[in-house]
Coordinates of C-alpha atoms and ligand atoms in Angstrom, one line a residue:
Chain A
M1 CA 0.0 0.0 0.0
I2 CA 1.7 3.2 -1.1
H3 CA 0.0 6.5 -0.6
T4 CA 1.6 8.9 -3.0
P5 CA 0.5 12.5 -3.3
R6 CA -1.9 12.8 -6.2
P7 CA -1.5 16.0 -8.3
G8 CA -4.6 17.9 -9.4
A9 CA -5.6 21.6 -9.3
G10 CA -8.5 22.5 -6.9
T11 CA -9.1 18.9 -5.8
A12 CA -7.9 17.4 -2.6
S13 CA -4.5 16.1 -3.5
A14 CA -2.5 15.4 -0.4
L15 CA -3.7 11.8 -0.1
D16 CA -4.8 9.0 -2.4
T17 CA -8.3 8.6 -0.8
D18 CA -9.3 5.9 -3.3
A19 CA -6.5 3.7 -2.0
I20 CA -7.2 4.6 1.6
R21 CA -10.9 3.9 1.3
K22 CA -10.2 0.4 0.2
D23 CA -8.7 -0.3 3.6
F24 CA -11.9 0.5 5.4
P25 CA -14.5 -2.2 4.8
I26 CA -17.3 -0.2 6.3
L27 CA -17.0 2.5 3.7
Q28 CA -18.2 0.1 1.1
R29 CA -21.6 -0.1 2.8
V30 CA -24.7 0.8 0.9
L31 CA -27.7 2.1 2.9
H32 CA -31.5 2.6 2.2
D33 CA -32.0 1.1 -1.2
G34 CA -28.7 1.7 -2.8
K35 CA -27.4 4.9 -1.3
P36 CA -23.6 4.6 -0.6
L37 CA -22.6 5.5 2.9
V38 CA -21.3 9.0 3.3
Y39 CA -19.7 8.9 6.7
L40 CA -19.3 12.5 8.1
D41 CA -19.2 11.6 11.8
S42 CA -15.5 10.9 12.4
A43 CA -15.3 13.4 15.2
A44 CA -17.7 11.1 17.2
T45 CA -15.7 8.0 16.2
S46 CA -13.6 7.1 13.3
Q47 CA -13.9 4.1 11.1
K48 CA -11.3 1.3 11.4
P49 CA -9.0 0.0 8.7
R50 CA -8.6 -3.7 8.0
Q51 CA -5.0 -3.4 9.4
V52 CA -6.3 -2.5 12.8
L53 CA -9.0 -5.2 12.8
D54 CA -6.4 -7.8 11.6
A55 CA -4.0 -6.9 14.4
M56 CA -6.6 -7.4 17.0
N57 CA -7.8 -10.7 15.5
A58 CA -4.2 -11.9 15.2
Y59 CA -3.7 -11.2 18.9
Y60 CA -6.8 -13.2 19.9
E61 CA -6.1 -16.0 17.5
Q62 CA -2.4 -16.4 18.2
H63 CA -1.2 -14.6 21.3
N64 CA -4.0 -14.1 23.8
A65 CA -2.8 -14.2 27.4
N66 CA -2.8 -11.8 30.4
V67 CA 0.2 -9.4 30.4
H68 CA 3.0 -8.9 32.9
R69 CA 2.5 -12.0 34.9
G70 CA 3.3 -15.2 33.2
V71 CA 6.4 -17.0 32.2
H72 CA 4.8 -18.9 29.4
T73 CA 5.3 -18.1 25.7
L74 CA 1.9 -16.6 25.1
A75 CA 2.2 -14.3 28.2
E76 CA 5.5 -13.0 26.9
E77 CA 4.1 -12.4 23.4
A78 CA 1.1 -10.6 24.8
T79 CA 3.2 -8.5 27.0
A80 CA 5.6 -7.6 24.2
L81 CA 2.6 -6.6 22.0
Y82 CA 1.0 -4.5 24.7
E83 CA 4.2 -2.8 25.7
G84 CA 5.1 -2.4 22.0
A85 CA 1.9 -0.4 21.6
R86 CA 3.2 1.9 24.4
D87 CA 6.4 2.4 22.4
K88 CA 4.4 3.3 19.3
V89 CA 2.3 5.9 21.2
A90 CA 5.4 7.4 22.8
S91 CA 7.1 7.9 19.5
F92 CA 3.8 9.1 17.9
I93 CA 3.6 12.0 20.3
N94 CA 7.4 12.5 20.7
A95 CA 7.3 11.6 24.4
P96 CA 10.8 11.7 26.0
S97 CA 10.1 8.4 27.7
R98 CA 7.8 5.4 27.1
D99 CA 7.1 5.4 30.9
E100 CA 5.2 8.6 30.5
V101 CA 2.5 6.9 28.5
I102 CA -0.4 5.6 30.6
F103 CA -3.1 3.5 29.0
T104 CA -6.7 4.3 30.1
K105 CA -10.0 3.4 28.6
N106 CA -10.7 6.7 26.9
A107 CA -10.0 10.5 27.1
S108 CA -12.7 10.9 29.8
E109 CA -10.9 8.5 32.0
S110 CA -7.5 10.2 31.3
L111 CA -8.9 13.6 32.3
N112 CA -10.6 12.2 35.4
L113 CA -7.4 10.5 36.4
V114 CA -5.5 13.8 36.3
A115 CA -8.2 15.6 38.3
N116 CA -8.1 12.9 40.9
M117 CA -4.3 12.8 41.1
L118 CA -4.3 16.5 41.8
G119 CA -7.1 16.2 44.3
W120 CA -5.2 13.7 46.4
A121 CA -1.7 15.1 45.8
D122 CA 0.6 16.6 48.5
E123 CA 1.9 20.1 48.1
P124 CA 2.9 21.7 45.8
Y125 CA 0.4 20.1 43.5
R126 CA -2.5 19.7 45.8
V127 CA -5.7 21.5 44.6
D128 CA -7.4 22.8 47.7
A129 CA -9.8 25.5 48.8
D130 CA -7.3 28.3 48.1
A131 CA -6.6 27.1 44.5
E132 CA -8.1 28.0 41.2
I133 CA -8.8 25.7 38.3
V134 CA -9.1 27.2 34.8
I135 CA -10.9 25.6 31.8
T136 CA -12.7 27.1 28.8
E137 CA -16.3 27.5 27.6
M138 CA -15.6 25.3 24.6
E139 CA -14.6 22.1 26.5
H140 CA -16.2 18.8 25.9
H141 CA -18.2 17.7 29.0
S142 CA -15.3 15.3 29.7
N143 CA -13.1 18.3 30.4
I144 CA -15.7 20.2 32.4
V145 CA -17.3 17.7 34.8
P146 CA -14.1 16.2 36.3
W147 CA -13.0 19.7 37.2
Q148 CA -16.4 20.6 38.6
L149 CA -16.2 17.5 40.8
L150 CA -12.7 18.4 41.9
S151 CA -13.8 22.0 42.7
Q152 CA -16.9 20.8 44.6
R153 CA -14.8 18.3 46.6
T154 CA -11.9 20.6 47.5
G155 CA -13.5 24.1 47.5
A156 CA -11.2 25.2 44.7
K157 CA -12.6 27.9 42.5
L158 CA -13.5 27.0 38.9
K159 CA -12.9 29.7 36.2
W160 CA -13.0 29.7 32.5
F161 CA -12.2 31.5 29.3
G162 CA -15.2 32.7 27.3
L163 CA -15.7 32.6 23.6
T164 CA -15.7 35.3 20.9
D165 CA -18.6 35.6 18.5
D166 CA -16.5 33.9 15.8
G167 CA -15.9 30.8 17.8
R168 CA -12.5 31.5 19.2
L169 CA -11.2 31.6 22.8
D170 CA -11.4 35.1 24.3
L171 CA -7.9 35.5 25.8
S172 CA -8.2 39.3 26.2
N173 CA -8.4 38.9 30.0
I174 CA -5.9 36.0 30.3
D175 CA -4.0 37.7 33.2
E176 CA -7.2 37.9 35.2
I177 CA -8.3 34.4 34.5
I178 CA -4.9 32.7 35.1
T179 CA -3.5 34.1 38.3
E180 CA -1.0 33.3 41.0
K181 CA -3.7 31.2 42.6
T182 CA -4.2 29.0 39.5
K183 CA -3.0 25.4 40.2
V184 CA -4.1 23.9 36.9
V185 CA -5.2 25.0 33.4
S186 CA -7.0 22.4 31.3
F187 CA -8.1 23.2 27.7
V188 CA -9.0 21.6 24.5
L189 CA -6.5 21.8 21.6
V190 CA -9.1 21.4 18.9
S191 CA -12.8 21.8 19.7
N192 CA -15.1 19.0 18.8
I193 CA -18.1 21.3 18.2
L194 CA -16.6 24.5 16.8
G195 CA -13.6 23.0 15.1
T196 CA -11.4 25.8 16.5
V197 CA -7.7 25.1 16.9
N198 CA -6.7 26.9 20.1
P199 CA -3.5 29.0 20.5
A200 CA -1.8 26.6 23.0
E201 CA 1.4 28.6 23.2
A202 CA -0.2 31.8 24.7
I203 CA -2.0 29.8 27.3
V204 CA 0.9 27.5 28.2
R205 CA 3.2 30.6 28.6
R206 CA 0.9 32.3 31.0
A207 CA 0.3 29.1 33.0
Q208 CA 4.0 28.6 33.3
D209 CA 4.5 32.2 34.5
V210 CA 2.2 31.5 37.4
G211 CA 3.5 28.0 38.0
A212 CA 0.2 26.2 37.1
L213 CA 0.1 22.8 35.6
V214 CA -1.2 22.5 32.0
V215 CA -3.5 19.7 30.9
V216 CA -4.4 19.5 27.2
D217 CA -7.4 17.6 25.8
A218 CA -6.0 16.4 22.4
S219 CA -8.9 14.1 21.6
Q220 CA -9.6 16.0 18.3
A221 CA -6.0 16.8 17.6
A222 CA -4.1 13.5 17.9
P223 CA -6.1 11.9 15.1
H224 CA -5.7 14.8 12.7
M225 CA -2.3 16.5 13.0
P226 CA 1.2 16.0 14.2
L227 CA 1.2 16.0 18.0
D228 CA 4.5 16.7 19.8
V229 CA 4.1 16.8 23.6
Q230 CA 7.5 18.3 24.1
A231 CA 6.9 21.2 21.7
L232 CA 3.5 21.7 23.4
E233 CA 5.2 22.1 26.8
A234 CA 2.1 20.8 28.6
D235 CA 2.3 18.7 31.7
F236 CA -0.5 16.2 30.7
V237 CA -2.0 15.4 27.4
A238 CA -5.1 13.2 27.0
F239 CA -6.6 11.6 23.9
T240 CA -8.8 8.7 22.9
G241 CA -8.1 5.8 20.6
H242 CA -11.4 5.3 18.9
K243 CA -11.3 8.7 17.1
M244 CA -7.9 7.8 15.5
L245 CA -8.7 4.5 13.8
A246 CA -8.3 2.4 16.9
P247 CA -11.1 0.5 18.7
T248 CA -13.1 1.8 21.6
G249 CA -11.9 1.0 25.1
I250 CA -8.4 2.5 24.8
G251 CA -7.2 6.0 25.7
V252 CA -4.0 7.6 26.6
L253 CA -2.8 10.0 29.3
W254 CA 0.7 11.3 28.8
G255 CA 2.3 13.0 31.8
R256 CA 5.7 14.4 32.6
Q257 CA 7.9 11.9 34.4
E258 CA 8.6 13.9 37.5
L259 CA 4.9 14.5 38.0
L260 CA 4.0 10.9 37.5
E261 CA 6.6 10.0 40.1
D262 CA 5.3 12.5 42.7
L263 CA 1.6 12.2 42.2
P264 CA -0.4 9.5 44.0
P265 CA -2.2 6.7 42.2
F266 CA -6.0 6.9 41.8
L267 CA -7.3 3.3 41.2
G268 CA -5.8 0.5 43.2
G269 CA -5.5 -3.1 42.2
G270 CA -3.3 -5.7 40.5
E271 CA -0.5 -4.5 38.2
M272 CA -0.1 -1.2 40.0
I273 CA 1.8 -2.5 43.1
E274 CA 5.3 -3.3 44.1
T275 CA 4.5 -5.1 47.4
V276 CA 1.3 -5.6 49.3
S277 CA 0.8 -6.5 52.9
M278 CA -2.5 -6.4 54.8
S279 CA -1.7 -3.0 56.3
S280 CA -0.1 -1.1 53.4
S281 CA 1.3 -1.3 49.9
T282 CA 4.0 0.2 47.8
Y283 CA 3.5 1.1 44.2
A284 CA 5.0 0.2 40.9
P285 CA 6.7 3.0 39.1
A286 CA 4.8 4.9 36.4
P287 CA 3.1 4.1 34.1
H288 CA 2.0 0.9 35.9
K289 CA 1.2 2.8 39.1
F290 CA -1.7 4.3 37.1
E291 CA -2.9 1.1 35.4
A292 CA -4.7 -1.0 38.0
G293 CA -6.0 -4.3 36.9
T294 CA -5.9 -6.2 33.6
P295 CA -5.6 -3.6 30.9
P296 CA -7.4 -3.4 27.6
I297 CA -4.8 -5.5 25.8
S298 CA -6.3 -6.1 22.4
Q299 CA -7.4 -2.5 22.3
A300 CA -3.9 -1.2 23.0
I301 CA -2.6 -3.5 20.3
G302 CA -5.3 -2.0 18.0
L303 CA -4.1 1.5 18.9
G304 CA -0.5 0.5 18.0
A305 CA -1.7 -0.8 14.6
A306 CA -3.7 2.4 14.1
I307 CA -0.6 4.5 14.8
D308 CA 1.4 2.4 12.3
Y309 CA -1.2 3.1 9.7
L310 CA -1.4 6.8 10.4
T311 CA 2.4 7.1 10.5
A312 CA 2.8 5.3 7.2
I313 CA 0.5 7.9 5.6
G314 CA 2.0 10.7 7.5
M315 CA 0.3 13.1 9.9
E316 CA 1.4 16.1 7.9
N317 CA -0.3 14.7 4.8
I318 CA -3.4 13.9 6.7
A319 CA -3.5 17.5 8.1
A320 CA -2.9 18.9 4.6
H321 CA -5.7 16.7 3.1
E322 CA -8.2 17.7 5.8
K323 CA -7.3 21.4 5.3
E324 CA -8.2 21.1 1.7
I325 CA -11.5 19.3 2.5
V326 CA -12.4 21.9 5.2
E327 CA -11.6 24.8 2.9
Y328 CA -13.8 23.3 0.2
A329 CA -16.6 22.4 2.7
V330 CA -16.6 25.9 4.4
R331 CA -17.0 27.5 1.0
R332 CA -19.7 25.1 -0.3
L333 CA -21.7 25.2 3.0
Q334 CA -21.9 29.0 2.8
E335 CA -23.6 28.7 -0.5
V336 CA -26.6 27.0 1.1
P337 CA -29.3 29.6 1.9
D338 CA -30.0 30.1 5.6
L339 CA -27.0 28.0 6.6
K340 CA -24.9 29.5 9.5
I341 CA -21.6 28.0 10.5
I342 CA -21.1 28.0 14.3
G343 CA -17.4 28.5 14.7
P344 CA -14.7 30.0 12.6
V345 CA -15.9 30.6 9.0
T346 CA -12.4 30.2 7.5
A347 CA -10.2 27.1 7.3
E348 CA -7.5 29.0 9.3
D349 CA -6.7 27.4 12.6
R350 CA -9.6 25.1 12.1
G351 CA -10.0 21.3 12.6
A352 CA -12.1 18.9 10.5
A353 CA -15.4 19.4 12.3
I354 CA -17.9 21.9 11.1
S355 CA -21.1 22.7 13.0
F356 CA -23.9 24.7 11.5
T357 CA -27.6 25.6 11.8
L358 CA -30.0 25.6 8.9
G359 CA -32.6 28.4 9.3
D360 CA -35.2 27.3 11.7
I361 CA -35.0 23.6 10.8
H362 CA -34.1 21.6 13.9
P363 CA -30.8 19.6 13.6
H364 CA -32.8 16.4 14.4
D365 CA -34.8 16.9 11.2
V366 CA -31.7 17.8 9.2
G367 CA -29.9 14.7 10.4
Q368 CA -32.9 12.5 9.8
V369 CA -33.4 13.6 6.2
L370 CA -29.7 13.4 5.5
D371 CA -29.6 9.8 6.9
E372 CA -32.3 8.9 4.5
Q373 CA -29.8 9.8 1.7
G374 CA -27.1 7.7 3.3
I375 CA -25.3 10.7 4.9
A376 CA -24.2 10.3 8.5
V377 CA -23.8 13.5 10.5
R378 CA -24.1 14.1 14.2
V379 CA -26.8 16.3 15.6
G380 CA -27.3 17.7 19.1
H381 CA -25.1 19.6 21.5
H382 CA -22.0 17.3 20.9
C383 CA -21.3 17.0 24.7
A384 CA -20.4 20.7 24.7
R385 CA -23.7 22.2 25.8
P386 CA -22.2 25.4 27.2
V387 CA -21.2 26.3 23.6
C388 CA -24.8 26.0 22.5
L389 CA -25.9 28.2 25.4
R390 CA -23.2 30.7 24.5
Y391 CA -24.5 31.0 20.9
G392 CA -28.2 30.8 21.9
I393 CA -28.9 27.7 19.9
P394 CA -30.5 24.4 21.1
A395 CA -28.2 22.2 19.0
T396 CA -26.2 22.0 15.8
T397 CA -25.7 19.7 12.9
R398 CA -22.0 18.7 12.6
A399 CA -20.2 17.3 9.6
S400 CA -16.7 16.0 10.4
F401 CA -14.0 14.7 8.1
Y402 CA -11.0 12.5 8.2
L403 CA -8.3 11.0 6.0
Y404 CA -10.8 9.0 4.0
S405 CA -13.2 11.9 3.4
T406 CA -13.5 13.2 -0.2
E407 CA -14.8 16.3 -1.9
A408 CA -17.5 14.2 -3.5
E409 CA -18.8 13.5 0.0
V410 CA -18.9 17.3 0.7
D411 CA -20.9 17.6 -2.6
A412 CA -23.3 14.9 -1.4
L413 CA -23.7 16.8 1.9
I414 CA -24.5 20.0 0.1
E415 CA -27.0 18.3 -2.2
G416 CA -28.5 16.6 0.9
L417 CA -28.9 20.0 2.6
H418 CA -30.8 21.3 -0.4
T419 CA -33.1 18.3 -0.1
V420 CA -33.7 19.1 3.6
R421 CA -34.6 22.7 2.8
A422 CA -37.0 21.6 0.1
F423 CA -38.6 19.1 2.5
F424 CA -39.3 21.5 5.3
G425 CA -39.5 24.7 3.2
Chain B
M1 CA -38.7 8.1 -0.2
K2 CA -39.1 6.1 2.9
M3 CA -38.8 9.3 4.9
D4 CA -42.4 9.9 4.2
S5 CA -43.5 7.2 6.6
M6 CA -42.0 9.4 9.4
Y7 CA -42.7 12.9 8.0
Q8 CA -46.4 12.4 7.1
E9 CA -48.1 15.4 5.5
I10 CA -50.2 15.8 8.6
I11 CA -47.1 16.1 10.7
L12 CA -45.5 18.6 8.4
D13 CA -48.7 20.6 8.5
H14 CA -48.9 20.7 12.2
Y15 CA -45.2 21.6 12.4
K16 CA -45.6 24.6 10.0
H17 CA -49.0 25.7 11.5
P18 CA -49.1 24.7 15.1
H19 CA -52.4 24.7 16.9
G20 CA -52.9 26.4 20.3
K21 CA -49.3 27.4 20.7
G22 CA -48.4 30.2 23.2
L23 CA -48.9 30.3 27.0
R24 CA -52.3 31.1 28.5
D25 CA -53.7 30.8 32.0
G26 CA -53.5 27.4 33.6
D27 CA -54.0 25.5 36.8
A28 CA -50.6 23.9 36.6
E29 CA -47.4 24.4 34.6
V30 CA -44.6 22.1 33.9
H31 CA -41.3 22.4 32.0
H32 CA -39.9 19.2 30.3
V33 CA -36.7 18.8 28.4
N34 CA -35.3 16.1 26.2
P35 CA -31.6 16.3 27.3
T36 CA -30.2 14.4 24.3
C37 CA -31.4 16.9 21.7
G38 CA -32.4 20.0 23.6
D39 CA -36.1 19.9 22.8
E40 CA -38.0 21.9 25.5
I41 CA -41.6 22.6 26.4
T42 CA -43.3 24.7 29.0
L43 CA -46.9 23.5 29.2
R44 CA -50.0 24.6 31.1
V45 CA -53.2 22.8 31.7
R46 CA -56.5 24.5 32.7
L47 CA -59.3 22.3 33.9
D48 CA -62.9 23.3 34.1
G49 CA -64.4 20.8 36.5
S50 CA -63.5 17.5 34.8
T51 CA -63.1 19.0 31.4
V52 CA -59.8 19.8 29.8
A53 CA -60.5 23.5 29.2
D54 CA -57.1 24.5 27.7
I55 CA -53.6 23.2 27.0
S56 CA -51.2 26.0 26.2
Y57 CA -47.6 25.7 25.6
D58 CA -44.4 27.3 24.5
S59 CA -41.8 25.0 22.9
Q60 CA -38.8 24.7 20.8
G61 CA -37.5 21.6 19.1
C62 CA -37.7 19.4 16.0
S63 CA -40.7 19.0 13.7
I64 CA -41.8 15.8 15.5
S65 CA -41.9 17.4 18.9
Q66 CA -43.6 20.5 17.6
A67 CA -46.2 18.7 15.6
S68 CA -46.9 16.4 18.4
A69 CA -47.7 19.2 20.8
S70 CA -50.0 20.7 18.2
V71 CA -51.9 17.4 17.8
L72 CA -52.1 17.0 21.5
N73 CA -53.8 20.4 21.8
D74 CA -56.2 19.5 19.0
L75 CA -57.1 16.2 20.4
L76 CA -57.4 16.7 24.1
V77 CA -58.9 20.2 24.6
G78 CA -62.6 19.9 25.3
K79 CA -62.4 16.2 26.4
Q80 CA -63.2 14.9 29.8
V81 CA -60.0 14.3 31.7
G82 CA -60.7 10.5 31.9
E83 CA -61.1 10.3 28.1
A84 CA -58.1 12.4 27.5
Q85 CA -56.0 10.1 29.7
Q86 CA -57.2 7.2 27.5
V87 CA -56.0 9.0 24.4
Q88 CA -52.7 9.7 26.1
E89 CA -52.2 6.1 27.0
A90 CA -53.1 5.0 23.5
F91 CA -50.6 7.4 22.0
L92 CA -47.9 6.2 24.4
E93 CA -48.6 2.6 23.4
L94 CA -48.4 3.5 19.7
M95 CA -45.1 5.3 20.2
Q96 CA -43.7 2.3 22.0
S97 CA -44.8 -0.2 19.3
K98 CA -41.6 0.0 17.3
G99 CA -43.5 0.3 14.1
Q100 CA -45.7 -2.8 14.9
S101 CA -49.0 -0.9 15.5
E102 CA -51.0 1.4 13.2
G103 CA -52.9 2.9 16.1
D104 CA -56.6 3.2 16.8
E105 CA -57.8 5.9 14.4
E106 CA -61.1 6.4 16.2
L107 CA -59.3 7.2 19.5
L108 CA -56.2 8.9 18.1
E109 CA -57.4 10.7 15.0
D110 CA -54.5 12.8 13.5
A111 CA -52.1 11.3 16.0
I112 CA -52.0 8.0 14.1
A113 CA -49.7 9.9 11.7
F114 CA -47.0 9.4 14.3
A115 CA -47.1 5.6 13.8
G116 CA -44.1 5.8 11.5
V117 CA -42.0 7.7 14.1
S118 CA -42.2 4.7 16.5
K119 CA -39.7 2.9 14.2
Y120 CA -37.0 5.5 15.1
P121 CA -36.0 5.0 18.7
A122 CA -34.1 8.3 18.8
R123 CA -37.2 10.2 17.8
V124 CA -39.8 8.5 20.0
K125 CA -38.9 10.8 22.9
C126 CA -39.4 13.9 20.7
A127 CA -43.0 12.7 19.9
L128 CA -43.7 12.0 23.6
L129 CA -42.3 15.1 25.1
S130 CA -45.5 17.2 25.1
W131 CA -47.7 14.2 26.0
M132 CA -45.6 13.4 29.1
A133 CA -45.6 17.1 30.0
W134 CA -49.4 17.1 29.7
K135 CA -49.7 14.0 31.9
D136 CA -47.5 15.5 34.5
A137 CA -49.3 18.9 34.5
T138 CA -52.7 17.3 34.6
A139 CA -51.8 15.2 37.6
Q140 CA -50.6 18.4 39.3
A141 CA -53.8 20.3 38.4
L142 CA -56.0 17.4 39.7
A143 CA -54.0 17.3 42.9
E144 CA -54.7 21.0 43.4
A145 CA -58.3 20.9 42.3
P146 CA -60.0 20.0 45.7
V147 CA -58.2 22.9 47.3
K148 CA -59.4 25.2 44.7
E149 CA -63.0 24.0 44.9
S150 CA -63.1 24.7 48.6
A151 CA -61.5 28.1 48.2
Ligands
PLP1 C1 -12.6 17.2 22.5 C2 -13.0 15.9 23.2 N1 -12.7 15.6 24.4 C3 -13.0 14.5 25.0 C4 -13.8 13.5 24.4 C5 -14.2 12.3 25.1 O1 -13.7 11.1 24.5 P1 -14.2 9.7 25.1 O2 -15.7 9.7 25.0 O3 -13.6 8.7 24.2 O4 -13.7 9.7 26.5 C6 -14.2 13.8 23.1 C7 -15.0 12.8 22.3 O5 -16.2 12.7 22.4 C8 -13.8 15.0 22.5 O6 -14.2 15.3 21.2

């Protein structure tokens, strides 16, 4: 499988999508009397290539065993595959050490894990009643609720950055939001509802100035663009496998080594200990300290295979392809009467998810009529209800793209939207 | 297209020209939301003895939830509370039928147009939103009724 750049003026050219699509069995599906599936919901979850499915099958058919605890051949093979996946993740995000990569079940668990580490930590990390926690108004509920819980349990004050009318973070008052009292700043790198790519550097700089820890929710970034945790200069980075070609049930929390050494474990159990007596235990070093119990083995192996697949194509190429698709989609969507994009209306600093409203037609109705034409979009508040409240809308329709998306699919969406308008007009 | 079995002409009509919309006086008021999609309704019931004198509402949401509130108003206003409750139960049963029931036209009148919606699990809640709000508001109005009579 060779994915060479395809030349062509005005058409998406960074990737050979024809070749890529052949790797995804589900994209051949035909729905409702002959309508080919147009899958525009990758921001909710991506489809999986055969290579990932094969890797997971091969594990179950040839190597299945529990990890880290057997001397037999299968146990050693399973452990090598599982730990091999950790190596792949570490190099994918340019982590200084593989021991900084913690496997979780998804981004939500990763973010909850950080919040709990900080809630139970000793000084200087401890979040207590004198502390402030900073998030933004465009977070996914997974990066809001864990901090609300932490704030309720410790008395720490929760603050957040608001949004501008064009769907960007309002950083104009950054010095008032992030202060000497701030212990932790957690923000989304790419918004799942607005598509906005946030200016990490400005936020990280200010957080470092006041000595606050920085947590980055990279759930919508890791699948779509090169991610370098060292360049980002964050302290923790969370993301989720199922949005990047891997199965559900596997997520990642990357954390800086010194922090992982100092911070307390959250879940206790097998795998995470060094010695256990009836009165107390000592813990294994990170990452195992944070991985209690039998981990999601086949899922981690699937994530490793997904990373191999993404790396072979090249994250730069994927980002370039998506930029072309997004530019095209933003332009075509604005041709549809009464359509209003919620979020940045250019492809600048913009990810591959585009939310919009269509006159007074409720997103449920938009999604239903599109589905009838084989087009899968997501409708609702996209687990980011504060964004809908901010813009005074009950919900949006969201189309999202990935490496296998084509301009022809954007055309199908536009045609579908015209049908929706005719239907309810 | 198959869509038509969900978006019946009657439903689209009620959606575009809702009956009885707007808030008027009532004996009880409830606010119900459908958290998965953000559909919302504020609904008031006014009883006159045992007659449903008025059902007024303010709502936002999809065509199915809007049309269903309009049909609710059409069907239940003027009925005896007992009769209205029977209609409500029949509608609930129809919506839970997963496309297996056509509905009792004599009882449900225009509301049988929603039979097709029952095939779409994600949309059943939209259709039921106003009907559940009505049930709730009516129970509250009835609970308060004796107090009012003696007052
Ligand atoms: C930005 C963002 N953060 C967090 C999540 C949560 O991911 P998961 O549900 O896999 O934990 C999502 C996905 O829905 C997301 O888009």
